[in-house]
mmCIF file of C-alpha atoms and ligand atoms in Angstrom:
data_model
loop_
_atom_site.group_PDB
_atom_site.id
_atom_site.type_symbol
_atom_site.label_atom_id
_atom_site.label_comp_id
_atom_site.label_asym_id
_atom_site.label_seq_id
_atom_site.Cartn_x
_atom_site.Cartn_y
_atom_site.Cartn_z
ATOM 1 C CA UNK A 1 -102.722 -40.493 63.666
ATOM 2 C CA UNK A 2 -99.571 -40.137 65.915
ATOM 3 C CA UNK A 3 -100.577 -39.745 69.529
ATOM 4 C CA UNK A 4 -98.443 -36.267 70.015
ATOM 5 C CA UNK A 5 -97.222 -37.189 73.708
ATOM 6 C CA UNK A 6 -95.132 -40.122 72.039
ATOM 7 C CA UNK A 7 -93.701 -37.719 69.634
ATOM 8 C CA UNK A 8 -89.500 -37.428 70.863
ATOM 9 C CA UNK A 9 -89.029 -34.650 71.919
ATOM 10 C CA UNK A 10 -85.813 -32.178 70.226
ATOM 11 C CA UNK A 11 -83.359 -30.127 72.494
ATOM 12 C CA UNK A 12 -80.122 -29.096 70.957
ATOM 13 C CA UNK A 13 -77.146 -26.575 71.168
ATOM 14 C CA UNK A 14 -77.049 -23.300 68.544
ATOM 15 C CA UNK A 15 -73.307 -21.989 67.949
ATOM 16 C CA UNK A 16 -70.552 -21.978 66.068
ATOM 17 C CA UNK A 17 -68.489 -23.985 66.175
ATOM 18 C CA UNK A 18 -70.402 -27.011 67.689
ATOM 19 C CA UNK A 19 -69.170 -29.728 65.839
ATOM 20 C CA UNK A 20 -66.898 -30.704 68.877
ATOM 21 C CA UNK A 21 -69.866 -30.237 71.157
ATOM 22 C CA UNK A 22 -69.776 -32.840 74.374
ATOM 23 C CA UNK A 23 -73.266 -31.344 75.259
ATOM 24 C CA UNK A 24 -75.227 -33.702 72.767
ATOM 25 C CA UNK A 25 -73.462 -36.881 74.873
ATOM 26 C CA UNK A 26 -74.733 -36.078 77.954
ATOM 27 C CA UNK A 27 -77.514 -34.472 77.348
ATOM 28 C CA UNK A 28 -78.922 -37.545 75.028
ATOM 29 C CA UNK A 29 -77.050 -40.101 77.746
ATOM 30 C CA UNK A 30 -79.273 -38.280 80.465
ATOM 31 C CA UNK A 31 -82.652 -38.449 78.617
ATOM 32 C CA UNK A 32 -82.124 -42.460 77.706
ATOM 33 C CA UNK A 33 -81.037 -42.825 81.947
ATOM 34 C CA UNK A 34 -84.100 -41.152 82.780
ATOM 35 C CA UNK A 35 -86.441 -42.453 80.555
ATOM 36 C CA UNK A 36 -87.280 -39.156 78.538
ATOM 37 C CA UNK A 37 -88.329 -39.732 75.087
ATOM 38 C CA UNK A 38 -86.198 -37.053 73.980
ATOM 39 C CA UNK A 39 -82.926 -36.200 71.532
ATOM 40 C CA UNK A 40 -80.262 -33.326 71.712
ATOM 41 C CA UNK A 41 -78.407 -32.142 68.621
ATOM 42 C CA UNK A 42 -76.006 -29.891 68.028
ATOM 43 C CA UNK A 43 -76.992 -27.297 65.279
ATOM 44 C CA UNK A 44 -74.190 -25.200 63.559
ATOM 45 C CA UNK A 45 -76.088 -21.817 63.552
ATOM 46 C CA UNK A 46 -73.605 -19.208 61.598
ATOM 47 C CA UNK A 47 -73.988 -15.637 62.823
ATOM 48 C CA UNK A 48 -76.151 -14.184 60.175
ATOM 49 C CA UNK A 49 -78.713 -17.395 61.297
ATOM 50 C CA UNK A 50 -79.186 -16.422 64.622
ATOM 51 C CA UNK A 51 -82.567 -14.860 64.074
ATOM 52 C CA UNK A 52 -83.838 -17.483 61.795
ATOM 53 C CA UNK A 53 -82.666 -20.199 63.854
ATOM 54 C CA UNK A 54 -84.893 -18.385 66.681
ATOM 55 C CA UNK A 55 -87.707 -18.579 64.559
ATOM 56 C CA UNK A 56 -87.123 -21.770 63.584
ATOM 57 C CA UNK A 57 -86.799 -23.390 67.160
ATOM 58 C CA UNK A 58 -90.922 -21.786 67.396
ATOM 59 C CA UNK A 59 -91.903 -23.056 64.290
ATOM 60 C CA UNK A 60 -90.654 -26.808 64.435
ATOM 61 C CA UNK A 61 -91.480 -26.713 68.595
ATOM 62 C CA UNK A 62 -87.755 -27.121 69.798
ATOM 63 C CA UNK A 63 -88.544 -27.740 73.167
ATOM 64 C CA UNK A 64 -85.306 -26.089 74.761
ATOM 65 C CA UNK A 65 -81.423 -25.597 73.810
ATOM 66 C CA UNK A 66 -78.482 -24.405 75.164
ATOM 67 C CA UNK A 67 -76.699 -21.074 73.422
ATOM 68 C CA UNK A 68 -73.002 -21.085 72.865
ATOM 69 C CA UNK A 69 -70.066 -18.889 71.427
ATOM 70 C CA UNK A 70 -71.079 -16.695 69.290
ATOM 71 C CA UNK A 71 -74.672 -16.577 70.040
ATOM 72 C CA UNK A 72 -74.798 -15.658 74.057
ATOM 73 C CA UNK A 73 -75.387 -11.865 74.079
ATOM 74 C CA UNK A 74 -77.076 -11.529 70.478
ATOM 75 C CA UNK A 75 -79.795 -14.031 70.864
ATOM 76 C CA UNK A 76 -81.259 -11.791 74.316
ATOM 77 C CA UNK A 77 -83.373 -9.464 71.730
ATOM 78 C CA UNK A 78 -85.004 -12.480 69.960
ATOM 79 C CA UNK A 79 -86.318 -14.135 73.199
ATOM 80 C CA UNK A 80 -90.069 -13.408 75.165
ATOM 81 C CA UNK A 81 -88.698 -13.103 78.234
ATOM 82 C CA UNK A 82 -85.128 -13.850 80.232
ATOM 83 C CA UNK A 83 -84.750 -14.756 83.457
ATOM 84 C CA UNK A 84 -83.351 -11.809 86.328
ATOM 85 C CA UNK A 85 -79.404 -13.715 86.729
ATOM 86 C CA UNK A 86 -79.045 -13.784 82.970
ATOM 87 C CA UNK A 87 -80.627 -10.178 82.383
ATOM 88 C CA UNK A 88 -78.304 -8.966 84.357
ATOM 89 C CA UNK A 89 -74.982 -11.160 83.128
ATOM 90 C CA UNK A 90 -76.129 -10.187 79.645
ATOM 91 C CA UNK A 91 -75.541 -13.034 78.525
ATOM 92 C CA UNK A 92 -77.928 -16.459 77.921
ATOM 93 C CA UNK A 93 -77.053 -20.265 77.756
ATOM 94 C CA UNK A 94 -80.113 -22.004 78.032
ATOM 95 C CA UNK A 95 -83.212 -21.358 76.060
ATOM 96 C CA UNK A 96 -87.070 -23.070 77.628
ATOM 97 C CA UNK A 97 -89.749 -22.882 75.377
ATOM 98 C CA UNK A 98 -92.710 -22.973 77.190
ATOM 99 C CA UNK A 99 -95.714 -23.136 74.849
ATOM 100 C CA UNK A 100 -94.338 -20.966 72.341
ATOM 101 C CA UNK A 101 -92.957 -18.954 74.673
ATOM 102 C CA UNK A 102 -88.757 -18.595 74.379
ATOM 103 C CA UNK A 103 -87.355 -17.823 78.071
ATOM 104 C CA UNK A 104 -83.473 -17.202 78.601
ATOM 105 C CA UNK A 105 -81.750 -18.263 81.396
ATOM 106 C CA UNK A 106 -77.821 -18.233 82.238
ATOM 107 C CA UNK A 107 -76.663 -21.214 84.280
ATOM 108 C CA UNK A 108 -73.360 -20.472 83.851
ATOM 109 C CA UNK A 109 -72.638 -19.134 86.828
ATOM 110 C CA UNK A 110 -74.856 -21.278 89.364
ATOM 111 C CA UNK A 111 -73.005 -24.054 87.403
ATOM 112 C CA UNK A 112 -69.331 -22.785 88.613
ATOM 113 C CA UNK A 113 -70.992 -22.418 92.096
ATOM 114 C CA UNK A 114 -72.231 -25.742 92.176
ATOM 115 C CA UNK A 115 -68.309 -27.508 90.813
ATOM 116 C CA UNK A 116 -67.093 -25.755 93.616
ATOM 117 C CA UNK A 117 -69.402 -26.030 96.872
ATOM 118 C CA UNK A 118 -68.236 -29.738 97.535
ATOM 119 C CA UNK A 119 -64.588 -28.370 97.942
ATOM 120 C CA UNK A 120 -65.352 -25.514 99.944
ATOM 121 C CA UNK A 121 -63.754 -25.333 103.516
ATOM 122 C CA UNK A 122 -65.699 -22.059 104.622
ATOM 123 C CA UNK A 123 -68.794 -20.497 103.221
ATOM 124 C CA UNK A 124 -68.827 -18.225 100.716
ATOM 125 C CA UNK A 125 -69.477 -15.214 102.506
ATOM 126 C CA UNK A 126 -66.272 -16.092 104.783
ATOM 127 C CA UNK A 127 -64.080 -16.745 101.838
ATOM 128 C CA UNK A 128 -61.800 -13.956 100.210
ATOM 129 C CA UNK A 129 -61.603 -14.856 96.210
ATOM 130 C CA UNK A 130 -59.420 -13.530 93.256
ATOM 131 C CA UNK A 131 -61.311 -13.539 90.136
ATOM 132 C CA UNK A 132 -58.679 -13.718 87.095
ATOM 133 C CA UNK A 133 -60.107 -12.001 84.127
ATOM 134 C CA UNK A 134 -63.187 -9.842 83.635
ATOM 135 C CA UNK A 135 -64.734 -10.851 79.996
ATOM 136 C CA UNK A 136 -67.766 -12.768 79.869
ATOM 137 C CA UNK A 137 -67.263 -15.445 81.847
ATOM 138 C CA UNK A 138 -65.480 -13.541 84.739
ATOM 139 C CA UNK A 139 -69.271 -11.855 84.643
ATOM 140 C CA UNK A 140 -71.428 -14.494 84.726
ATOM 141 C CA UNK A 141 -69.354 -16.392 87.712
ATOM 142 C CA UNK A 142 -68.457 -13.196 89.814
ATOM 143 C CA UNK A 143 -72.701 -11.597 89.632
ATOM 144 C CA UNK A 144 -73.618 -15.682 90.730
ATOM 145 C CA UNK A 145 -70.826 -15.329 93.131
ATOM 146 C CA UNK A 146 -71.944 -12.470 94.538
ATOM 147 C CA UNK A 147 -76.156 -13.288 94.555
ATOM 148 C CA UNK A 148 -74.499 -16.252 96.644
ATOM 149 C CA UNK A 149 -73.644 -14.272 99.349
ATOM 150 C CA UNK A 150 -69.700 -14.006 98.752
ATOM 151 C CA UNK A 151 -68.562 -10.433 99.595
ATOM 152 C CA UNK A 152 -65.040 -10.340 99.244
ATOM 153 C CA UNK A 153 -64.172 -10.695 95.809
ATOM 154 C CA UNK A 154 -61.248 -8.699 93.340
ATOM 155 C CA UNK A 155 -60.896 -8.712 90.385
ATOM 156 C CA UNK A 156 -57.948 -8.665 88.513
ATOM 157 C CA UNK A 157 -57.107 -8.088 84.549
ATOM 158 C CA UNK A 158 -54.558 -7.211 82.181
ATOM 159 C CA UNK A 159 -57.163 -4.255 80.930
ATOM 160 C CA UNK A 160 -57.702 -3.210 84.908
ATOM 161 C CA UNK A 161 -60.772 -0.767 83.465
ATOM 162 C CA UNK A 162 -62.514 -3.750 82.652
ATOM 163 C CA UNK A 163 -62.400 -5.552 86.134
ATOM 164 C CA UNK A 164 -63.559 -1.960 86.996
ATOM 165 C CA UNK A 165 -66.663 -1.506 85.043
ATOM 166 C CA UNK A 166 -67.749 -5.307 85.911
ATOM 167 C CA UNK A 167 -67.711 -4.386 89.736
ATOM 168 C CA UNK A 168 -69.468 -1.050 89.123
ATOM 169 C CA UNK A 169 -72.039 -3.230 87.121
ATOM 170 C CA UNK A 170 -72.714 -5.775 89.537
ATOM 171 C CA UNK A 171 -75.983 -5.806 91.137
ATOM 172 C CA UNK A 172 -75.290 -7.178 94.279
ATOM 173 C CA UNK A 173 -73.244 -5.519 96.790
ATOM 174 C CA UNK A 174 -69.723 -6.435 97.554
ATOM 175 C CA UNK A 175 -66.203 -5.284 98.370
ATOM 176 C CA UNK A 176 -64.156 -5.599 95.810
ATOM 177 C CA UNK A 177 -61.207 -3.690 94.217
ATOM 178 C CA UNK A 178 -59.914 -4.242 90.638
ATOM 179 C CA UNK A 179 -56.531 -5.015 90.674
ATOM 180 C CA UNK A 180 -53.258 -5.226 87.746
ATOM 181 C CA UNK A 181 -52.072 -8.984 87.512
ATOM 182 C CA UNK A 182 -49.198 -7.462 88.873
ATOM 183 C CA UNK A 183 -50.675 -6.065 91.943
ATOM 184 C CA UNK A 184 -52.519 -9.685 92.377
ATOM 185 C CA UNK A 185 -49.820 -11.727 92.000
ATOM 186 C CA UNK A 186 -48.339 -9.817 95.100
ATOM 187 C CA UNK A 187 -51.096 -10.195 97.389
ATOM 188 C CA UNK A 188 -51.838 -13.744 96.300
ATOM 189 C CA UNK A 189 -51.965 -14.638 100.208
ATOM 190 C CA UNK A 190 -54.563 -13.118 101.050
ATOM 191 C CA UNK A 191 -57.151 -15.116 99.269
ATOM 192 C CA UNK A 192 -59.249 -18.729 99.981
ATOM 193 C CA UNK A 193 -60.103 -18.904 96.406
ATOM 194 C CA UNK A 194 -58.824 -18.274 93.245
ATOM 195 C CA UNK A 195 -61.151 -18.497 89.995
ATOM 196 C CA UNK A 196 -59.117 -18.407 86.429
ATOM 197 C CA UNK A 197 -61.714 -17.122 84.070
ATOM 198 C CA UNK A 198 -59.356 -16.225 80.643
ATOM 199 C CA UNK A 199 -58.302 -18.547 77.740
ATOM 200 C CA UNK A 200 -55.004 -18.181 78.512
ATOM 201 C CA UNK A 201 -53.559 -22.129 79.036
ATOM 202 C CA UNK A 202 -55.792 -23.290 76.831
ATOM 203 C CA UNK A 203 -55.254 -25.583 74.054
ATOM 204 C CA UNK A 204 -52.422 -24.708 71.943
ATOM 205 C CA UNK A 205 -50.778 -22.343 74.673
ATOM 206 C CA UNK A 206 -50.976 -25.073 76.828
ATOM 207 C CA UNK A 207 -47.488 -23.625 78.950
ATOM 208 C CA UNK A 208 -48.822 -20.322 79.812
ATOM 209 C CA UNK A 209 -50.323 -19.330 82.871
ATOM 210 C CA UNK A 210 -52.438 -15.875 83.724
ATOM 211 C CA UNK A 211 -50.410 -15.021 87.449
ATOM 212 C CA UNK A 212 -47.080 -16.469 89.075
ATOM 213 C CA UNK A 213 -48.818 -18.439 91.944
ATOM 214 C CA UNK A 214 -45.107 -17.947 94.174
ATOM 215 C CA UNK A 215 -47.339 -16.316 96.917
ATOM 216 C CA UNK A 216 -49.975 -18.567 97.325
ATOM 217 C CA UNK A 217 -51.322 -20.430 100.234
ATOM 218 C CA UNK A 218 -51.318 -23.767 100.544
ATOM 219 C CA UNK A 219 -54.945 -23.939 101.976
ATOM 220 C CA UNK A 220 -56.156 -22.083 98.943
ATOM 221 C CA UNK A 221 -58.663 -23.901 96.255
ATOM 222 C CA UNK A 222 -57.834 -22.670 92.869
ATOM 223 C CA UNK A 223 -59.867 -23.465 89.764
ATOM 224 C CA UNK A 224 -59.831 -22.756 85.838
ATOM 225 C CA UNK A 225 -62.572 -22.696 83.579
ATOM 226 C CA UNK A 226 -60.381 -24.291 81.119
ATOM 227 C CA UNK A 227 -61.345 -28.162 80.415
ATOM 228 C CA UNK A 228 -58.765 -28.356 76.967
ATOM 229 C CA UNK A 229 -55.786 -29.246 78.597
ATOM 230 C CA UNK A 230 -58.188 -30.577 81.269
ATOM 231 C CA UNK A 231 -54.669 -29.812 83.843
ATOM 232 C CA UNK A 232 -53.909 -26.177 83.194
ATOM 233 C CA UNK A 233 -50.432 -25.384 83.366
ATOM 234 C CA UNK A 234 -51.872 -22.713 85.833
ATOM 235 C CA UNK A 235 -53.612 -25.784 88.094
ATOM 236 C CA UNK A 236 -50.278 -27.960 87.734
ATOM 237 C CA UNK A 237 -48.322 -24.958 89.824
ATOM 238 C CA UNK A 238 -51.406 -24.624 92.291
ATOM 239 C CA UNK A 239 -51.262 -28.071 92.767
ATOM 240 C CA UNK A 240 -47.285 -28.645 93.260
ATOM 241 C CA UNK A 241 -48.042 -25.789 95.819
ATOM 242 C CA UNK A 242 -50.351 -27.838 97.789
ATOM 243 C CA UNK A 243 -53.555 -26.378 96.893
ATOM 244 C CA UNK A 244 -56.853 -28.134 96.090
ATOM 245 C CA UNK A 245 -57.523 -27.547 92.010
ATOM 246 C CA UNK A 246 -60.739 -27.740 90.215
ATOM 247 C CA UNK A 247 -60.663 -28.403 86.630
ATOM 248 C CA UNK A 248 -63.436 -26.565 84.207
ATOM 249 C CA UNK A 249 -64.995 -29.969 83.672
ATOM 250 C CA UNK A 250 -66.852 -29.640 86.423
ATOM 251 C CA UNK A 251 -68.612 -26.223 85.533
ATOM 252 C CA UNK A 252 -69.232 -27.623 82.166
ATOM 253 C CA UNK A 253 -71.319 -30.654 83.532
ATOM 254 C CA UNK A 254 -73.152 -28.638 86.047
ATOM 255 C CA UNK A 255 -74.268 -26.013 83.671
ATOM 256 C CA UNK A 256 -75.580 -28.446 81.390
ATOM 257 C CA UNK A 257 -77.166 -30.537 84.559
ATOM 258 C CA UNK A 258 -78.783 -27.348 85.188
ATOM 259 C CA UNK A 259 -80.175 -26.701 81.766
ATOM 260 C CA UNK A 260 -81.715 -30.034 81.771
ATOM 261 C CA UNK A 261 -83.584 -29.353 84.848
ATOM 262 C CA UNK A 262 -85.143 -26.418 83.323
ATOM 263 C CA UNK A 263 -86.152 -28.153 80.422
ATOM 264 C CA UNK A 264 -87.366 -31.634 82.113
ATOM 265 C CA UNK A 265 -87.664 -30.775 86.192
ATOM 266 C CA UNK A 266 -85.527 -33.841 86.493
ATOM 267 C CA UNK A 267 -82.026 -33.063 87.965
ATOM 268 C CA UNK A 268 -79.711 -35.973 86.090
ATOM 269 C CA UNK A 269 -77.069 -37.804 87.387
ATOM 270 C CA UNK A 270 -74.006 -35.465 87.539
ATOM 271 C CA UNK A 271 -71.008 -38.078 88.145
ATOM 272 C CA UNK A 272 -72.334 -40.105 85.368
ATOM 273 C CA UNK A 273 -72.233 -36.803 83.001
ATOM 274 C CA UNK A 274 -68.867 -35.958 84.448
ATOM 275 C CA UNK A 275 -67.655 -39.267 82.961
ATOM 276 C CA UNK A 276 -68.775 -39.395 80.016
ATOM 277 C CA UNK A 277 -66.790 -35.667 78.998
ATOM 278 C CA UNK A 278 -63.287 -37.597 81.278
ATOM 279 C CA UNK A 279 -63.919 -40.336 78.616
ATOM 280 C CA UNK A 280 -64.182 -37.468 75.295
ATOM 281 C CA UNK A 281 -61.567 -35.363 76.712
ATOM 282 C CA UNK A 282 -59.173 -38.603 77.437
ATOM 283 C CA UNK A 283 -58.044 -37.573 81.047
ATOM 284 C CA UNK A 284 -58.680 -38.026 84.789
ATOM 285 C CA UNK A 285 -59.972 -35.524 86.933
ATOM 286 C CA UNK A 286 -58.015 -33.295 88.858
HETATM 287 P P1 ATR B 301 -64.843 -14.881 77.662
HETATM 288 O O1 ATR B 301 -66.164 -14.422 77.174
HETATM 289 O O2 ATR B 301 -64.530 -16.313 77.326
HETATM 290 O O3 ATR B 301 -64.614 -14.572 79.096
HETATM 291 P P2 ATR B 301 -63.478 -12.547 76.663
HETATM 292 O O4 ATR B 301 -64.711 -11.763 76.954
HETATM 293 O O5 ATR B 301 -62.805 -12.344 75.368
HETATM 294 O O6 ATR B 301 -63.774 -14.103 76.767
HETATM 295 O O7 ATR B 301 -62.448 -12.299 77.870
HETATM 296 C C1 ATR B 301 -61.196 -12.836 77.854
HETATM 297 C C2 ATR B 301 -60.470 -12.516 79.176
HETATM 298 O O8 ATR B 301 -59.171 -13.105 79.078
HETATM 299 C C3 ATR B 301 -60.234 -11.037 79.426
HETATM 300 O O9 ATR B 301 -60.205 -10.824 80.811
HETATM 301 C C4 ATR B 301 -58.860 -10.823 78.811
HETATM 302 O O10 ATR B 301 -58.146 -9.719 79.320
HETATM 303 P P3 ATR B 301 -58.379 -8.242 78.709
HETATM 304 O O11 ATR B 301 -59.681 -7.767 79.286
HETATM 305 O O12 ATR B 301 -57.230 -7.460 79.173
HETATM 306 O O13 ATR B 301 -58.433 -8.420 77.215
HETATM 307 C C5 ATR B 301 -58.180 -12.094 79.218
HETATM 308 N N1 ATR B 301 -57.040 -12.431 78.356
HETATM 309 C C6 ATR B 301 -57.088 -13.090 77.171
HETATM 310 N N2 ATR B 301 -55.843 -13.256 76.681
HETATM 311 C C7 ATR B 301 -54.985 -12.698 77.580
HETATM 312 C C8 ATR B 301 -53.569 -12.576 77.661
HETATM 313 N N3 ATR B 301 -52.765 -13.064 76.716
HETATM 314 N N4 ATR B 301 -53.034 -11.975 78.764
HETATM 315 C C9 ATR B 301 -53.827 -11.485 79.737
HETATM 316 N N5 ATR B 301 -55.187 -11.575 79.718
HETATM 317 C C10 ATR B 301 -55.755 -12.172 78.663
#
């Protein structure tokens, strides 16, 4: 008989589409670095299968995946337990099963954090930030941003009633004020940080950009969640203005890096994951 604690052990991503995943490269490059006997797959998992792929990941002991588009908000119900940061961004990315046990987390967020602490001039708290957007993944990065400690952060949307019913719903305090694109592009200035959060710039609008960045400041970072064109057309104005841009490869690597923790303890090497999606996505850094 098979000695169980040989047995490889299966992680894997549930959405749809996934067939473009980068998650099973890193993920499976991360195990072999570290010596886990373990394999990642992507599973296509249509929206009628959500339930039944839930079950399934108990009943063939799918030791952890990662939850993607459409999946993040409908899979909360089927889980034991989630985790306090994703209860409250609604939303989960990584699944653990413990024993039997499903637990949701959301690392979205901490991941954005993490991409952007080595640029950061001033602490969070001391920085003023412009959130662009206020959909799901404005949510998950402005309730981490705020649990961090960072105060002064507005919103701004197209739909201004949603940047106001995200800062109504955040559970941690902070002073911010939903503002028209309009209204943001105008006070541009006054802000250290600038966080793109909508699709708009991504692959095949590649030429359009959320906000005219004419007022910026040259000190400011400004990053975009967007890794397809890794160099938004939006981070190709920051950076002719002379600010420091941060592509959305870096969030995508650091959630991921995150994940893996929680399903192995071990932390894997970032920079090496980083690579490996410059290498699928064909480009440099920014
Ligand atoms: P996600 O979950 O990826 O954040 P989402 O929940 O659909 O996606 O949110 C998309 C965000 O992009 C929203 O802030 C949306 O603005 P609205 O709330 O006004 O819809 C924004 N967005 C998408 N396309 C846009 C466009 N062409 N112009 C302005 N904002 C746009």
């Amino acid at each position: 008989m098979t000695d169980s604690r040989t047995l490889t052990n299966v992680f894997g991503v549930i959405g749809c589409p996934v067939g473009h995943s980068m998650s099973p490269a890193i993920h499976n490059h991360a195990f072999r670095s570290l010596n886990i006997e373990a394999f990642y797959h992507a599973f296509h998992v249509e929206k009628g299968e959500l339930e039944n792929a839930i079950i399934g990941i108990k009943a063939l002991g799918i030791k952890g995946c990662n939850v993607t588009i459409p999946h993040k908000e409908a899979v909360i119900p089927l889980l034991d337990e989630i985790e306090s940061t994703a209860k409250a961004i609604g939303a989960v990315n990584t699944v653990v099963n413990e024993n039997g046990k499903l637990i949701g987390y959301n690392t979205d967020g901490k991941g954005f954090i993490s991409s952007l602490k080595p640029y950061l001039t001033a602490s969070l708290e001391e920085s003023r930030i412009l959130m662009i957007g206020a959909g799901g993944a404005a949510r998950a990065i402005y309730f981490s941003l705020a649990a961090e400690g960072a105060r002064e952060i507005d919103l701004c949307n197209r739909t201004v009633s949603k940047a106001e019913r995200l800062i109504e719903e955040c559970p941690a305090q902070t002073r911010s004020r939903a503002l028209s694109l309009q209204a943001a592009e105008k006070e541009l200035n006054n802000y250290d940080i600038i966080v793109q959060t909508t699709s708009i710039g991504m692959h095949p609008h590649v030429e359009e950009k959320p906000l005219n960045l004419e007022n910026i400041k040259s000190s400011a970072i400004v990053t975009d969640i967007i890794y397809n064109p890794i160099k938004t057309a939006f981070l190709k104005e920051a950076e002719e203005k002379g600010c420091t841009i941060l592509d959305g490869t870096g969030m995508f690597v650091h959630q991921a890096a995150l994940a893996f923790e929680h399903w192995t303890g071990h932390f894997p090497d970032v920079s090496e994951m980083h690579d490996i999606v410059m290498k699928k996505l064909g480009g440099t850094p920014c």
